[in-house]
XYZ file of C-alpha atoms in Angstrom:
728
model
C -94.457 62.044 56.839
C -96.478 62.103 53.658
C -94.788 61.880 50.271
C -95.216 64.475 47.546
C -94.541 63.691 43.907
C -94.602 66.618 41.477
C -96.621 66.476 38.314
C -94.555 66.886 35.131
C -94.780 70.368 33.658
C -94.599 71.383 30.059
C -91.884 73.965 29.379
C -93.101 77.514 28.897
C -92.633 79.016 25.499
C -90.693 82.285 25.375
C -90.801 84.802 22.583
C -88.292 87.622 22.339
C -89.102 90.508 20.016
C -86.513 93.153 19.259
C -87.075 95.763 16.591
C -84.321 96.528 14.099
C -84.054 100.088 15.388
C -83.755 98.938 19.005
C -81.198 96.300 18.084
C -78.995 98.868 16.326
C -79.287 101.232 19.269
C -78.114 98.527 21.648
C -75.106 97.206 19.767
C -72.768 98.893 22.221
C -74.278 97.120 25.197
C -73.916 93.781 23.397
C -70.186 94.171 22.841
C -69.439 93.142 26.441
C -71.061 89.698 26.381
C -69.659 88.882 22.918
C -66.169 89.921 23.976
C -66.565 87.891 27.143
C -67.464 84.770 25.159
C -64.466 85.196 22.871
C -62.155 85.714 25.840
C -63.546 82.604 27.508
C -62.995 80.325 24.519
C -59.926 78.093 24.281
C -58.758 75.034 22.432
C -61.126 72.270 23.498
C -59.634 69.530 25.644
C -60.242 65.811 25.412
C -63.354 64.509 27.147
C -62.659 63.868 30.846
C -62.566 60.397 32.311
C -65.940 59.579 33.845
C -67.318 56.890 36.127
C -70.496 54.862 35.888
C -72.397 57.495 37.906
C -71.114 60.506 35.962
C -71.962 62.387 32.796
C -69.121 64.343 31.199
C -67.831 65.748 27.963
C -66.723 68.904 26.210
C -68.638 72.082 25.367
C -67.400 73.790 22.227
C -68.337 77.011 20.487
C -67.226 78.880 17.361
C -63.842 79.667 18.909
C -63.127 76.373 20.658
C -63.855 75.158 24.163
C -66.414 77.218 26.098
C -64.946 78.030 29.501
C -67.026 79.033 32.507
C -70.453 77.923 31.271
C -72.889 75.726 33.124
C -73.946 72.220 32.182
C -77.306 71.254 33.677
C -78.645 67.722 34.129
C -82.303 67.488 35.177
C -84.686 64.575 35.676
C -88.299 63.985 36.704
C -87.823 60.221 37.080
C -86.865 60.336 40.769
C -89.430 60.674 43.581
C -89.075 64.449 43.200
C -87.678 66.674 40.450
C -83.891 66.806 40.687
C -81.046 68.666 38.971
C -77.258 68.800 39.252
C -75.250 71.652 37.725
C -71.514 72.104 37.123
C -69.214 74.596 35.370
C -66.819 73.939 32.503
C -63.075 74.308 32.926
C -60.750 76.495 30.860
C -60.932 74.017 27.954
C -64.696 73.626 27.987
C -64.648 70.250 29.723
C -67.239 69.270 32.308
C -68.031 66.400 34.661
C -71.338 65.988 36.509
C -70.567 63.532 39.320
C -72.527 60.921 41.282
C -75.893 61.183 39.569
C -78.735 58.979 40.827
C -79.828 56.389 38.217
C -82.314 58.040 35.816
C -82.658 59.524 32.366
C -81.530 63.149 32.279
C -82.059 66.150 30.047
C -78.649 67.805 29.707
C -77.931 71.230 28.242
C -75.561 74.198 28.327
C -76.266 77.676 29.689
C -73.848 80.576 29.847
C -73.538 84.320 29.593
C -73.270 85.353 25.961
C -75.150 82.205 24.922
C -78.695 80.969 24.619
C -79.536 77.525 25.945
C -78.290 74.671 23.821
C -80.648 71.873 22.732
C -81.478 69.460 25.552
C -79.894 66.060 25.042
C -81.014 62.840 26.711
C -78.368 60.943 28.671
C -77.796 58.430 31.444
C -74.995 58.267 33.996
C -71.887 56.661 32.535
C -72.164 58.474 29.189
C -69.801 60.906 27.496
C -71.903 63.714 26.068
C -70.422 66.601 24.091
C -72.329 69.844 23.467
C -72.220 72.626 20.929
C -72.755 76.015 22.605
C -75.172 78.394 20.914
C -74.071 82.027 20.766
C -76.748 84.604 21.517
C -77.875 86.149 18.203
C -78.541 89.589 19.689
C -78.444 91.688 22.845
C -81.929 90.820 24.054
C -81.362 87.082 23.702
C -78.128 87.296 25.703
C -79.637 89.514 28.387
C -82.507 87.107 28.988
C -80.090 84.982 31.050
C -78.571 87.826 33.047
C -79.118 87.925 36.811
C -81.852 90.274 38.017
C -79.402 92.943 39.222
C -78.498 93.867 35.640
C -82.166 94.497 34.853
C -83.051 96.200 38.137
C -80.278 98.773 37.739
C -81.971 99.996 34.575
C -84.547 101.567 36.889
C -84.101 105.305 37.303
C -83.589 106.821 40.741
C -85.066 110.283 41.393
C -82.438 113.058 41.300
C -81.457 114.762 44.540
C -83.547 117.785 43.545
C -86.751 115.708 43.809
C -86.291 115.188 47.542
C -86.975 117.601 50.371
C -90.624 118.261 49.585
C -90.327 119.779 46.114
C -92.267 116.874 44.504
C -94.855 114.314 45.585
C -92.101 112.477 47.458
C -92.805 113.240 51.138
C -90.503 115.791 52.704
C -89.212 113.360 55.327
C -88.146 110.789 52.708
C -84.481 110.998 51.735
C -82.697 109.576 48.727
C -81.113 107.074 51.096
C -84.608 105.978 52.161
C -85.500 105.512 48.503
C -82.468 103.323 47.843
C -83.310 101.291 50.947
C -86.851 100.739 49.610
C -85.394 98.898 46.620
C -82.875 97.188 48.874
C -82.854 94.496 51.505
C -84.969 96.354 54.052
C -88.162 96.456 51.985
C -89.099 95.124 48.516
C -86.212 92.720 48.084
C -86.815 91.407 51.580
C -89.567 89.301 50.004
C -88.868 89.007 46.270
C -86.162 89.052 43.703
C -86.844 92.135 41.578
C -85.548 92.267 38.028
C -86.143 88.674 36.960
C -88.470 88.216 33.987
C -91.620 87.960 36.085
C -91.104 91.360 37.745
C -89.578 93.303 34.869
C -92.728 92.583 32.851
C -96.391 93.087 33.692
C -98.452 89.867 33.729
C -101.427 89.764 31.369
C -103.538 88.325 34.167
C -103.684 91.717 35.867
C -106.020 93.013 33.155
C -105.878 96.135 30.990
C -105.047 99.606 32.292
C -104.735 103.097 30.855
C -101.104 103.276 31.939
C -98.341 101.070 33.308
C -98.357 103.227 36.431
C -101.951 102.184 37.118
C -100.987 98.585 36.408
C -98.238 98.767 39.022
C -100.638 100.237 41.587
C -102.936 97.284 40.994
C -100.090 94.764 40.875
C -98.780 95.628 44.324
C -102.278 95.218 45.775
C -102.349 91.559 44.724
C -102.524 88.647 47.113
C -102.370 88.330 50.875
C -99.351 90.650 51.127
C -101.074 93.354 49.062
C -101.866 95.529 52.063
C -98.265 95.442 53.257
C -96.811 96.211 49.808
C -99.231 99.089 49.342
C -98.374 100.488 52.756
C -94.635 100.382 52.019
C -95.070 102.301 48.760
C -97.599 104.714 50.253
C -94.934 105.851 52.723
C -93.143 107.277 49.695
C -96.195 109.176 48.524
C -96.822 106.632 45.792
C -93.944 108.140 43.805
C -92.209 104.771 43.171
C -95.068 103.692 40.880
C -93.919 106.237 38.303
C -90.410 104.831 38.262
C -91.557 101.210 38.233
C -93.788 101.993 35.244
C -91.034 103.801 33.362
C -88.722 100.830 34.001
C -91.075 98.172 32.642
C -92.157 100.403 29.725
C -88.569 100.822 28.556
C -87.943 97.101 28.842
C -91.120 96.393 26.875
C -89.801 98.664 24.112
C -86.644 96.569 23.837
C -84.135 98.301 26.090
C -81.611 95.921 27.664
C -79.132 96.272 30.550
C -76.121 98.508 30.135
C -73.928 95.961 31.963
C -73.235 92.261 31.461
C -72.214 89.633 34.031
C -68.892 87.827 34.037
C -68.689 84.094 33.633
C -67.518 82.040 36.614
C -63.767 82.095 37.132
C -61.266 80.568 39.543
C -62.905 78.724 42.433
C -66.324 79.635 41.013
C -65.781 76.939 38.366
C -65.389 74.286 41.058
C -68.976 74.632 42.300
C -71.398 71.697 42.119
C -75.060 72.621 42.644
C -77.718 69.986 43.343
C -81.369 70.717 43.973
C -84.604 68.914 44.750
C -88.166 70.223 44.570
C -90.204 69.930 47.758
C -93.275 71.510 49.405
C -96.189 72.726 47.250
C -96.408 74.850 44.088
C -98.170 77.729 45.846
C -96.392 77.500 49.223
C -93.215 79.460 49.694
C -90.435 78.538 52.120
C -88.543 80.877 54.354
C -85.632 78.627 55.224
C -84.292 75.144 55.941
C -82.020 73.522 58.517
C -79.606 70.607 58.126
C -77.294 70.486 61.161
C -76.163 72.036 64.443
C -74.570 75.461 63.976
C -71.917 74.609 66.593
C -71.136 71.081 65.381
C -71.953 70.588 61.688
C -71.421 66.818 61.833
C -74.747 66.472 63.675
C -77.448 64.866 61.483
C -74.863 63.712 58.942
C -76.548 62.528 55.733
C -79.848 63.193 57.501
C -83.142 64.732 56.506
C -83.631 68.442 55.869
C -86.435 70.417 57.494
C -88.067 73.454 55.900
C -89.660 76.484 57.550
C -92.728 77.586 55.543
C -93.539 80.697 57.628
C -96.951 82.168 56.684
C -97.632 79.829 53.799
C -98.645 76.533 55.421
C -98.509 74.275 58.479
C -97.006 71.496 56.351
C -93.296 71.424 57.134
C -91.434 70.032 54.106
C -88.941 67.255 54.816
C -86.390 65.975 52.297
C -84.171 62.908 52.431
C -81.367 63.651 49.938
C -80.148 60.045 50.044
C -83.424 58.610 48.731
C -84.644 61.764 46.937
C -87.902 61.469 48.879
C -89.774 64.698 49.669
C -92.649 64.759 52.134
C -94.354 66.869 54.777
C -95.152 66.902 58.486
C -98.160 68.913 59.622
C -97.195 71.105 62.542
C -99.999 71.211 65.116
C -101.004 74.003 67.500
C -102.265 73.640 71.045
C -105.773 74.881 70.257
C -107.184 73.211 67.134
C -109.697 76.078 66.827
C -106.969 78.717 66.851
C -107.391 81.392 64.175
C -104.851 81.583 61.380
C -101.631 83.489 62.050
C -102.451 86.263 59.613
C -104.012 89.712 59.819
C -103.291 92.103 62.679
C -99.779 91.653 64.033
C -98.586 89.833 60.924
C -97.149 90.707 57.500
C -99.938 89.055 55.577
C -103.733 89.094 55.522
C -106.310 86.358 55.863
C -107.688 87.167 52.398
C -106.112 88.725 49.291
C -106.448 92.492 49.059
C -106.883 92.067 45.285
C -106.854 88.922 43.118
C -103.491 87.542 42.046
C -102.563 87.562 38.358
C -101.549 83.934 38.854
C -103.951 82.503 41.443
C -106.992 84.795 41.347
C -108.754 85.034 44.705
C -107.422 81.695 45.942
C -106.161 81.842 49.521
C -102.606 80.504 49.443
C -101.432 81.256 52.979
C -103.324 79.429 55.700
C -100.877 78.788 58.524
C -101.415 78.665 62.247
C -97.986 77.346 63.289
C -96.207 80.064 61.263
C -92.757 78.456 61.550
C -90.282 81.146 60.534
C -86.947 79.528 61.331
C -85.523 76.329 62.833
C -82.294 75.042 64.370
C -81.036 71.509 65.019
C -79.615 70.833 68.470
C -76.710 68.614 69.458
C -79.003 65.577 69.839
C -80.653 66.030 66.430
C -83.936 67.490 67.649
C -85.384 70.315 65.561
C -86.218 73.501 67.474
C -88.648 75.885 65.814
C -89.666 79.511 66.109
C -93.331 78.640 65.669
C -96.706 79.634 67.086
C -98.258 77.187 69.531
C -101.194 79.421 70.503
C -102.995 82.606 69.549
C -100.892 85.748 69.943
C -103.375 87.361 72.345
C -103.500 84.447 74.803
C -100.233 84.477 76.817
C -99.774 82.359 79.968
C -100.773 84.098 83.227
C -97.180 84.051 84.449
C -96.230 86.594 81.756
C -98.101 89.313 83.652
C -96.845 91.697 86.338
C -99.207 90.380 89.023
C -97.746 86.861 88.720
C -94.978 85.438 90.909
C -92.602 85.164 87.940
C -89.560 87.327 88.665
C -89.016 88.247 85.013
C -92.661 89.295 84.632
C -92.529 91.373 87.795
C -89.515 93.245 86.448
C -90.794 93.575 82.873
C -94.246 92.111 82.101
C -95.004 90.924 78.572
C -98.238 90.455 76.667
C -98.768 89.610 73.003
C -96.370 87.266 71.196
C -96.936 86.190 67.607
C -94.653 83.124 67.778
C -93.374 80.922 70.536
C -91.281 77.718 70.429
C -91.810 74.094 69.455
C -89.504 71.098 69.198
C -89.723 68.088 66.887
C -87.977 64.806 67.684
C -87.267 63.168 64.281
C -86.817 59.764 65.908
C -90.381 59.649 67.225
C -91.944 62.585 65.314
C -93.159 63.860 68.688
C -93.940 67.580 68.519
C -93.775 69.501 71.811
C -95.192 72.955 72.538
C -93.026 75.399 74.505
C -94.980 78.529 75.374
C -93.009 81.746 75.766
C -93.996 85.186 76.963
C -91.705 86.844 74.434
C -92.144 86.501 70.681
C -89.664 84.622 68.474
C -88.329 85.005 64.936
C -84.807 83.606 64.431
C -83.107 81.352 66.979
C -79.562 80.198 67.742
C -77.978 77.970 70.370
C -75.408 79.457 72.692
C -72.089 77.837 73.583
C -72.874 77.324 77.265
C -73.377 74.123 79.278
C -77.124 74.814 79.547
C -77.503 74.625 75.767
C -79.393 77.914 75.875
C -81.491 78.986 72.906
C -81.468 82.687 72.093
C -84.097 84.384 69.965
C -84.707 87.444 67.843
C -88.121 88.958 67.232
C -88.345 89.496 70.978
C -89.183 93.194 70.756
C -88.122 95.184 73.793
C -86.305 92.327 75.526
C -83.616 89.715 75.130
C -85.337 86.339 75.400
C -83.798 82.934 76.093
C -84.716 79.312 76.796
C -82.562 77.053 78.980
C -83.087 73.752 77.166
C -81.313 71.759 79.904
C -83.849 72.937 82.466
C -86.668 72.349 80.005
C -85.550 68.759 79.392
C -85.137 68.084 83.115
C -88.421 69.631 84.280
C -90.686 69.960 81.254
C -91.578 73.380 82.713
C -91.491 76.167 80.110
C -91.842 78.879 82.754
C -88.804 77.689 84.716
C -86.732 77.297 81.562
C -87.210 80.758 80.065
C -86.156 84.258 80.917
C -86.004 87.740 79.484
C -84.588 91.169 80.235
C -84.990 94.636 78.703
C -82.165 96.164 76.694
C -80.449 98.606 79.056
C -77.339 100.691 78.341
C -74.706 100.993 81.052
C -74.571 104.783 81.146
C -73.161 104.713 84.687
C -70.163 102.914 83.249
C -69.373 100.512 86.086
C -70.663 97.286 84.488
C -73.391 96.889 87.100
C -77.176 96.836 86.992
C -78.738 100.072 88.220
C -82.245 101.504 88.046
C -82.807 102.897 84.570
C -84.624 105.773 82.942
C -87.055 104.936 80.164
C -86.171 105.261 76.509
C -87.972 108.605 76.125
C -86.436 110.128 79.270
C -83.278 112.179 79.623
C -80.278 110.499 81.268
C -79.930 110.927 85.020
C -76.832 110.612 87.202
C -76.469 107.160 88.723
C -78.975 105.566 86.346
C -78.752 103.474 83.224
C -81.107 103.845 80.256
C -83.492 101.443 78.572
C -83.415 101.450 74.774
C -85.557 100.113 71.964
C -84.405 100.528 68.367
C -87.108 100.035 65.758
C -89.020 96.769 66.088
C -86.282 95.145 68.151
C -83.799 92.352 67.328
C -83.794 90.801 63.856
C -80.788 88.456 63.563
C -79.422 86.746 66.688
C -75.772 85.701 67.112
C -74.407 84.085 70.303
C -70.673 84.674 70.484
C -68.351 81.657 70.807
C -65.733 83.973 72.324
C -67.271 85.387 75.503
C -70.893 84.174 75.717
C -72.364 87.535 74.753
C -75.320 87.627 72.373
C -75.360 89.956 69.371
C -78.283 91.146 67.280
C -78.913 93.212 64.184
C -81.433 95.896 65.013
C -83.161 98.821 63.291
C -83.833 96.758 60.168
C -86.941 98.463 58.800
C -87.486 101.211 61.361
C -84.898 102.906 63.547
C -81.149 103.358 63.297
C -79.334 100.409 61.641
C -77.162 98.951 64.381
C -75.697 95.911 66.063
C -76.598 95.284 69.698
C -74.615 93.322 72.280
C -76.316 91.725 75.310
C -74.322 90.326 78.230
C -76.206 87.404 79.849
C -74.167 87.801 83.063
C -74.841 91.485 83.782
C -78.039 91.778 81.657
C -76.572 95.010 80.239
C -76.390 95.971 76.578
C -74.189 97.935 74.196
C -75.329 99.398 70.883
C -73.200 100.331 67.876
C -74.812 102.324 65.077
C -73.837 101.562 61.514
C -72.309 104.619 59.806
C -74.769 106.402 57.510
C -72.938 105.159 54.443
C -74.243 101.662 55.262
C -77.832 102.799 54.472
C -79.479 99.875 56.273
C -78.957 96.478 57.842
C -80.508 93.004 57.603
C -79.318 89.516 58.587
C -75.982 88.763 60.203
C -73.726 86.234 61.888
C -70.612 86.117 64.043
C -67.260 84.442 63.442
C -65.100 82.469 65.871
C -63.119 85.637 66.719
C -66.235 87.584 67.716
C -66.405 89.752 64.584
C -69.982 90.402 63.447
C -70.768 90.228 59.711
C -73.975 91.682 58.296
C -75.753 92.315 55.006
C -75.766 96.083 54.529
C -78.301 97.939 52.384
C -75.574 99.868 50.555
C -74.613 96.819 48.494
C -71.883 95.744 50.897
C -70.954 93.012 53.297
C -70.298 94.953 56.490
C -68.272 93.835 59.492
C -68.093 95.155 63.022
C -65.100 94.396 65.241
C -65.534 95.689 68.785
C -61.822 95.209 69.435
C -61.140 98.232 67.218
C -63.140 100.647 69.367
C -61.122 103.516 70.821
C -63.717 105.189 73.064
C -65.053 103.609 76.278
C -67.584 100.855 75.547
C -69.787 101.928 78.473
C -70.578 105.210 80.132
C -72.545 108.367 79.311
C -71.150 108.686 75.764
C -71.546 105.033 74.752
C -74.919 105.560 73.108
C -74.309 104.162 69.626
C -72.079 106.572 67.699
C -68.949 105.973 69.763
C -67.225 103.360 67.562
C -67.415 104.125 63.824
C -63.896 102.710 63.505
C -65.245 99.247 64.297
C -67.107 99.127 60.975
C -65.761 98.034 57.584
C -67.558 97.670 54.235
C -66.761 95.174 51.500
C -68.540 95.911 48.206
C -70.601 93.098 46.735
C -70.160 92.255 43.042
C -72.615 93.585 40.503
C -73.558 96.951 38.990
C -75.189 99.830 40.803
C -77.975 102.151 39.789
C -76.898 104.758 37.276
C -74.922 107.439 39.070
C -74.289 105.196 42.106
C -70.907 103.660 42.935
C -72.336 101.013 45.287
C -73.536 97.650 44.040
C -77.319 97.359 43.916
C -77.084 93.887 45.476
C -79.723 93.621 48.220
C -78.441 90.764 50.371
C -81.034 89.360 52.756
C -78.792 87.464 55.152
C -75.154 86.741 55.970
C -73.896 83.509 57.542
C -70.340 82.723 58.654
C -68.835 79.324 57.824
C -67.061 78.874 61.157
C -66.194 75.223 60.461
C -65.198 75.260 56.762
C -68.235 73.253 55.735
C -67.912 74.485 52.133
C -64.179 74.325 51.565
C -63.209 77.980 51.240
C -61.812 78.012 54.778
C -62.895 78.672 58.343
C -64.679 81.892 59.285
C -65.531 82.785 55.674
C -68.652 85.012 55.629
C -71.194 84.071 52.965
C -74.084 86.353 51.989
C -77.214 85.656 50.035
C -76.853 87.353 46.643
C -80.570 87.908 46.185
C -80.268 89.758 42.891
C -77.568 87.498 41.449
C -79.114 84.019 41.665
C -77.075 82.676 44.541
C -74.517 83.577 47.181
C -71.294 85.530 47.522
C -68.417 84.637 49.851
C -65.596 86.880 51.015
C -62.354 84.890 50.781
C -59.018 86.641 51.427
C -60.478 89.992 50.438
C -61.998 88.686 47.185
C -65.665 88.045 46.455
C -66.525 84.545 45.192
C -69.901 84.088 43.467
C -71.790 80.828 44.041
C -74.618 80.911 41.494
C -77.671 78.724 40.997
C -78.186 79.447 37.274
C -81.285 77.325 36.792
C -84.075 78.074 37.202
C -83.458 81.790 36.670
C -84.712 83.834 39.580
C -83.203 81.817 42.447
C -83.542 83.744 45.715
C -82.596 82.526 49.210
C -83.113 83.876 52.720
C -80.438 81.916 54.512
C -78.033 79.020 54.421
C -76.621 76.310 56.624
C -73.513 74.128 56.511
C -73.137 70.408 57.177
C -70.226 67.957 57.198
C -71.588 64.519 56.367
C -68.191 62.829 56.413
C -65.038 64.734 57.421
C -62.908 62.047 55.738
C -64.657 62.194 52.353
C -63.063 65.388 51.082
C -65.308 67.767 49.163
C -68.005 65.100 48.786
C -68.554 65.035 52.541
C -69.093 68.782 52.863
C -71.398 71.459 51.599
C -73.883 74.239 52.155
C -77.640 73.703 52.314
C -80.217 76.331 51.444
C -83.705 76.745 50.046
C -85.372 79.067 47.576
C -87.165 81.677 49.650
C -89.022 84.027 47.294
C -92.577 84.550 48.545
C -93.811 83.851 45.026
C -92.046 80.626 43.943
C -93.985 80.636 40.645
C -92.154 83.802 39.547
C -88.991 81.900 38.582
C -88.115 80.808 35.060
C -90.143 77.579 35.250
C -93.338 79.482 36.028
C -96.564 78.525 37.748
C -96.360 75.005 39.125
C -92.760 75.438 40.279
C -92.101 74.190 43.770
C -89.564 75.580 46.226
C -86.086 74.077 46.047
C -83.775 72.470 48.586
C -80.259 73.222 47.346
C -76.860 71.670 48.080
C -73.755 73.670 47.111
C -70.386 71.917 47.114
C -66.901 73.016 46.128
C -64.541 70.640 44.328
C -60.765 71.111 44.191
C -61.093 71.521 40.396
C -63.927 71.516 37.814
C -63.400 67.843 36.874
C -62.955 66.298 40.321
C -64.902 63.106 40.890
């Protein structure tokens, strides 16, 4: 593992200009944050008792103690840049616990405020702060989460759909909302943070902002994909993007303001470390075994850099050391995993406003996701060969029984496994493609995968360990509905054929499975499906019968993305309508199999739980575009067992559903935090809150578009929950 040490960066200057006329016009929208600050102030308490590893004190404002604001301690004196962030209590008191020895810059950030001056401190010091009230609406809004800025964007009225304008006739208003949701744009970026609500000067000069947006979305190695997505809508979104940024440039600010943390939200402790490179994004990280979160206690974290690089980032939180391991491929002359069959090109379509024509993505291994097994080995959805070079036993003419029944060809990713004890990296070729992966709860320690297209794909890791034979260890089966209704395998009609008596039916919904969720209840395997194309649904596969069941999300859900399953078998997913959705098969009234069990037979199994945050004007749903939902089956955070936690991609963090209430877990610095997943680990079950926590990484495909700008590296983030805001 090689070590990476970041170069110090100078802070970026920020200038806010607001005309007198605009300021007067926006007084009404500024009343909310000012009222919020006043309501959050209280008589300041005495400074809390601190230890030799802590920094603590009191934050006061014009009206007393500032409640529910963040205190940030950051240092560049460790092997990698590090920060720890806490929230003040109802008297404005704070305590930042267990800081590594270093000099820190410490300051206050909060809604209704502007950042206070940065003060230098060391652990063991009491440090009081004077909060700085925002002088005007624009200054306050600068710190708002992206959702408050994004919802300023106008949505075309219903009359513009149906072919009466340049919006294609087959595009609905629901499709439009999904475009600016978790199934398209916000599947890669946070939209609404400063970098996206303004047009970068590096793009050049254009006759109109609409032309600038056309050029902007052609930038970089994802330019072709972004252009294609917008072209499907007849290019109409460019008009609305341009109007949005033009109004912001003229001084317009959000019509809504965020609330400060309250209740359990004030007990959050956020720690983060920089790792990887300044132009290499991360998709995800892994810290422990999903089934037993005490595995790899206090151990290293492993990042999944997807298209960006073959250099897997590795972080040791105990020593604050960040390094990399270069993932190999079987053929050293293999072409890069970009271009046809991938969401990214070998070369930029147009130069980047930040990086010019520099090629940033250069991966072959293309590690999208990883899981840690019960013995601490790291299993990866990663390419080991070129996508057009499958093993001969994947083909129909081979002796492989799975291939004879359903032959497979191209696969963009396969499987690899890294042993951290020896750093041995083993290739495991698969006929099916991979994307996400999860271990089942069976004795064979089976790995299940998404991204498998038309089939369910699995890897028996017990057989693999015993034989070293990838062919013997893997299997796959097409998704087939039990239309006969007897729970048995029968010949099936193809997906485009009408049902026939005595036959089942093969189905494919969109691009196939996206999230994968083995059930701890009955051994079934669940998937989200129809994410970008097709009907949003959850799919159940029975490994014993090889039969499937599909359950369509009601239309009100708009779309679907990542999901997870709880210990009772309830599936929780990020819906595109700004909700956390759940599906409970136990609530179904109609038969689960048979001729009518084709997807629309159990709407009663679905429930929707609205995420926090405003919606677009005229919409009652939140505009939150959550990328993924994970269920804390083992209470690794401290909110309880089976609490679903979603990425809050437009609100700088995560949101948990606890006893019917949404709890926000924000990462307030740097602004623009965006994650694609999370993972829980229990380092010490006897250490209280200090031995527990969530692990995640920043996952925006453009890590330089956060507050700290170009040169910013991706973050590895630890989120913990204390019993109170001053707990040590």
